[in-house]
mmCIF file of C-alpha atoms in Angstrom:
data_model
loop_
_atom_site.group_PDB
_atom_site.id
_atom_site.type_symbol
_atom_site.label_atom_id
_atom_site.label_comp_id
_atom_site.label_asym_id
_atom_site.label_seq_id
_atom_site.Cartn_x
_atom_site.Cartn_y
_atom_site.Cartn_z
ATOM 1 C CA MET A 1 -6.458 15.566 24.140
ATOM 2 C CA ARG A 2 -3.090 15.301 22.372
ATOM 3 C CA LYS A 3 -2.449 17.590 19.469
ATOM 4 C CA ILE A 4 -1.006 16.235 16.252
ATOM 5 C CA VAL A 5 0.769 17.861 13.370
ATOM 6 C CA ILE A 6 0.747 16.501 9.848
ATOM 7 C CA THR A 7 4.155 17.369 8.508
ATOM 8 C CA GLY A 8 4.405 15.300 5.359
ATOM 9 C CA ILE A 9 2.124 13.868 2.717
ATOM 10 C CA GLY A 10 2.504 10.708 0.675
ATOM 11 C CA ILE A 11 -0.098 9.375 -1.711
ATOM 12 C CA CYS A 12 -0.766 6.557 -4.144
ATOM 13 C CA SER A 13 -4.022 7.152 -5.965
ATOM 14 C CA PRO A 14 -5.587 6.832 -9.409
ATOM 15 C CA LEU A 15 -5.149 10.617 -9.737
ATOM 16 C CA GLY A 16 -1.414 10.516 -9.061
ATOM 17 C CA ASN A 17 1.324 9.069 -6.899
ATOM 18 C CA CYS A 18 2.577 12.327 -5.416
ATOM 19 C CA PRO A 19 0.750 15.231 -3.774
ATOM 20 C CA GLU A 20 1.513 17.620 -6.656
ATOM 21 C CA SER A 21 0.064 15.414 -9.406
ATOM 22 C CA PHE A 22 -2.884 14.363 -7.227
ATOM 23 C CA ILE A 23 -3.836 17.971 -6.373
ATOM 24 C CA ALA A 24 -3.290 19.211 -9.945
ATOM 25 C CA SER A 25 -5.454 16.380 -11.319
ATOM 26 C CA ALA A 26 -8.192 16.964 -8.736
ATOM 27 C CA LEU A 27 -8.265 20.732 -9.330
ATOM 28 C CA VAL A 28 -8.818 20.330 -13.082
ATOM 29 C CA GLY A 29 -11.422 17.596 -12.526
ATOM 30 C CA LYS A 30 -9.379 14.859 -14.169
ATOM 31 C CA ASN A 31 -11.261 11.601 -14.495
ATOM 32 C CA ALA A 32 -9.065 8.697 -13.347
ATOM 33 C CA ILE A 33 -11.701 6.064 -14.068
ATOM 34 C CA GLY A 34 -10.975 3.711 -16.933
ATOM 35 C CA PRO A 35 -11.032 0.094 -18.061
ATOM 36 C CA ILE A 36 -9.932 -2.338 -15.354
ATOM 37 C CA SER A 37 -6.580 -3.783 -16.355
ATOM 38 C CA LYS A 38 -5.064 -5.376 -13.242
ATOM 39 C CA ILE A 39 -7.504 -8.294 -13.238
ATOM 40 C CA ASP A 40 -9.674 -10.042 -15.806
ATOM 41 C CA ALA A 41 -12.995 -8.280 -15.297
ATOM 42 C CA SER A 42 -14.770 -9.884 -18.250
ATOM 43 C CA ASP A 43 -17.028 -11.962 -15.982
ATOM 44 C CA PHE A 44 -18.097 -8.916 -13.957
ATOM 45 C CA ALA A 45 -20.958 -6.552 -14.684
ATOM 46 C CA VAL A 46 -18.637 -3.563 -14.188
ATOM 47 C CA HIS A 47 -15.504 -3.205 -16.308
ATOM 48 C CA ILE A 48 -14.298 0.222 -15.191
ATOM 49 C CA GLY A 49 -12.665 1.504 -12.033
ATOM 50 C CA GLY A 50 -9.988 3.750 -10.586
ATOM 51 C CA GLU A 51 -6.695 1.877 -10.595
ATOM 52 C CA ILE A 52 -3.477 3.061 -9.033
ATOM 53 C CA LYS A 53 -0.662 3.113 -11.544
ATOM 54 C CA GLU A 54 2.530 1.484 -10.327
ATOM 55 C CA THR A 55 4.860 3.837 -8.524
ATOM 56 C CA ASP A 56 8.620 4.205 -8.598
ATOM 57 C CA HIS A 57 8.934 4.805 -4.844
ATOM 58 C CA TYR A 58 9.947 1.204 -4.215
ATOM 59 C CA GLU A 59 13.643 2.065 -4.041
ATOM 60 C CA GLY A 60 15.231 0.290 -1.112
ATOM 61 C CA LEU A 61 12.554 -2.393 -1.102
ATOM 62 C CA SER A 62 14.292 -5.621 -2.063
ATOM 63 C CA SER A 63 12.821 -7.445 -5.036
ATOM 64 C CA LYS A 64 12.200 -10.423 -2.747
ATOM 65 C CA LYS A 65 10.230 -8.316 -0.264
ATOM 66 C CA HIS A 66 8.508 -6.454 -3.121
ATOM 67 C CA GLY A 67 7.236 -9.783 -4.447
ATOM 68 C CA LEU A 68 6.017 -10.914 -1.023
ATOM 69 C CA LEU A 69 3.991 -7.819 -0.209
ATOM 70 C CA PRO A 70 0.448 -7.404 -1.495
ATOM 71 C CA ARG A 71 -0.020 -4.364 -3.757
ATOM 72 C CA ILE A 72 -1.896 -2.464 -1.054
ATOM 73 C CA ALA A 73 1.065 -2.851 1.336
ATOM 74 C CA ARG A 74 3.571 -1.777 -1.354
ATOM 75 C CA TRP A 75 1.484 1.353 -2.004
ATOM 76 C CA ALA A 76 1.217 2.056 1.720
ATOM 77 C CA VAL A 77 4.984 1.710 2.212
ATOM 78 C CA SER A 78 5.578 3.915 -0.842
ATOM 79 C CA ALA A 79 3.212 6.626 0.449
ATOM 80 C CA ALA A 80 4.712 6.458 3.949
ATOM 81 C CA ARG A 81 8.246 6.825 2.580
ATOM 82 C CA ALA A 82 7.104 9.815 0.523
ATOM 83 C CA ALA A 83 5.429 11.379 3.585
ATOM 84 C CA VAL A 84 8.598 10.985 5.666
ATOM 85 C CA SER A 85 10.648 12.493 2.829
ATOM 86 C CA ASP A 86 8.133 15.327 2.331
ATOM 87 C CA ALA A 87 8.277 16.112 6.046
ATOM 88 C CA GLU A 88 12.067 16.023 5.988
ATOM 89 C CA LEU A 89 11.655 13.866 9.066
ATOM 90 C CA GLU A 90 14.827 12.329 10.411
ATOM 91 C CA LEU A 91 13.918 9.000 11.945
ATOM 92 C CA THR A 92 16.177 8.641 14.961
ATOM 93 C CA GLU A 93 15.973 6.212 17.864
ATOM 94 C CA ALA A 94 13.842 8.757 19.751
ATOM 95 C CA THR A 95 11.494 9.654 16.882
ATOM 96 C CA ARG A 96 10.981 6.012 15.898
ATOM 97 C CA ARG A 97 9.345 5.522 19.312
ATOM 98 C CA SER A 98 7.000 8.508 18.948
ATOM 99 C CA VAL A 99 5.746 8.139 15.349
ATOM 100 C CA ASP A 100 2.237 6.719 14.973
ATOM 101 C CA ILE A 101 0.713 5.170 11.875
ATOM 102 C CA VAL A 102 -2.891 6.175 11.274
ATOM 103 C CA MET A 103 -4.605 4.890 8.167
ATOM 104 C CA GLY A 104 -8.004 3.627 7.187
ATOM 105 C CA VAL A 105 -8.273 0.300 5.428
ATOM 106 C CA GLY A 106 -11.677 -1.255 4.988
ATOM 107 C CA ALA A 107 -10.775 -4.557 3.392
ATOM 108 C CA PRO A 108 -7.949 -7.032 3.158
ATOM 109 C CA SER A 109 -5.616 -7.122 0.182
ATOM 110 C CA LEU A 110 -7.913 -8.491 -2.494
ATOM 111 C CA ASP A 111 -5.015 -9.599 -4.706
ATOM 112 C CA ALA A 112 -3.762 -11.784 -1.826
ATOM 113 C CA VAL A 113 -7.275 -13.180 -1.298
ATOM 114 C CA GLU A 114 -7.638 -13.952 -5.008
ATOM 115 C CA GLU A 115 -4.179 -15.515 -5.303
ATOM 116 C CA GLN A 116 -4.743 -17.855 -2.365
ATOM 117 C CA ALA A 117 -8.299 -18.742 -3.451
ATOM 118 C CA VAL A 118 -7.049 -19.754 -6.907
ATOM 119 C CA LYS A 119 -4.190 -21.766 -5.393
ATOM 120 C CA ILE A 120 -6.505 -23.612 -3.007
ATOM 121 C CA SER A 121 -9.054 -24.222 -5.779
ATOM 122 C CA LYS A 122 -6.444 -25.720 -8.113
ATOM 123 C CA GLU A 123 -4.132 -27.500 -5.670
ATOM 124 C CA GLY A 124 -6.166 -28.041 -2.506
ATOM 125 C CA PRO A 125 -5.951 -26.542 0.989
ATOM 126 C CA ASP A 126 -2.347 -27.624 1.584
ATOM 127 C CA ALA A 127 -1.237 -25.237 -1.194
ATOM 128 C CA ALA A 128 -2.198 -22.172 0.823
ATOM 129 C CA SER A 129 0.721 -20.064 1.978
ATOM 130 C CA LEU A 130 1.408 -20.022 5.702
ATOM 131 C CA SER A 131 1.558 -16.243 5.451
ATOM 132 C CA THR A 132 -2.009 -16.008 4.094
ATOM 133 C CA PRO A 133 -3.569 -14.798 7.383
ATOM 134 C CA ILE A 134 -0.920 -12.069 7.641
ATOM 135 C CA LEU A 135 -1.244 -10.966 4.018
ATOM 136 C CA MET A 136 -5.043 -10.865 4.245
ATOM 137 C CA ASN A 137 -5.096 -8.885 7.487
ATOM 138 C CA PRO A 138 -6.548 -5.400 6.799
ATOM 139 C CA CYS A 139 -3.865 -4.034 9.157
ATOM 140 C CA ASN A 140 -1.068 -5.480 6.991
ATOM 141 C CA PRO A 141 -0.254 -2.193 5.210
ATOM 142 C CA ALA A 142 0.252 -0.369 8.533
ATOM 143 C CA ILE A 143 2.293 -3.285 9.850
ATOM 144 C CA GLN A 144 4.513 -3.202 6.755
ATOM 145 C CA ILE A 145 5.029 0.565 7.122
ATOM 146 C CA GLY A 146 6.146 0.029 10.717
ATOM 147 C CA ILE A 147 8.546 -2.720 9.663
ATOM 148 C CA ASP A 148 9.888 -0.787 6.676
ATOM 149 C CA LEU A 149 10.508 2.426 8.635
ATOM 150 C CA ASP A 150 11.577 0.547 11.779
ATOM 151 C CA LEU A 151 8.960 2.353 13.873
ATOM 152 C CA ARG A 152 8.513 1.294 17.472
ATOM 153 C CA GLY A 153 5.809 3.623 18.812
#
């Protein structure tokens, strides 16, 4: 069995977008649940949830690419960049081949699903983006991290 070492932490969560704020909030029992604001939840039975506040770790992510990535992928890239920075990891040709991405994602990007469903409903099936299968892939955040950090492991 190979041993691993976690050397850096990056996080995007309702409790905070950096390890310090997340841990401080968790230790004092902060409640990060509140009214849902990112979507119109008026037709749903539940109107509260834990939403991630936008982060400022998008530096270096072009506005074009920022607009193309689903929120979940932007958060994943942001957290990965923070983890690399926290680890003070220098990504060289050699390390780019030995870095693995391990993350758990249980669902596709729901904002991408919703956006395409609305488009198809209003304009018909030809209105769907050709990138829809990629954007809705649950592995998309890990793929985007690999692309963003130029990882080749």
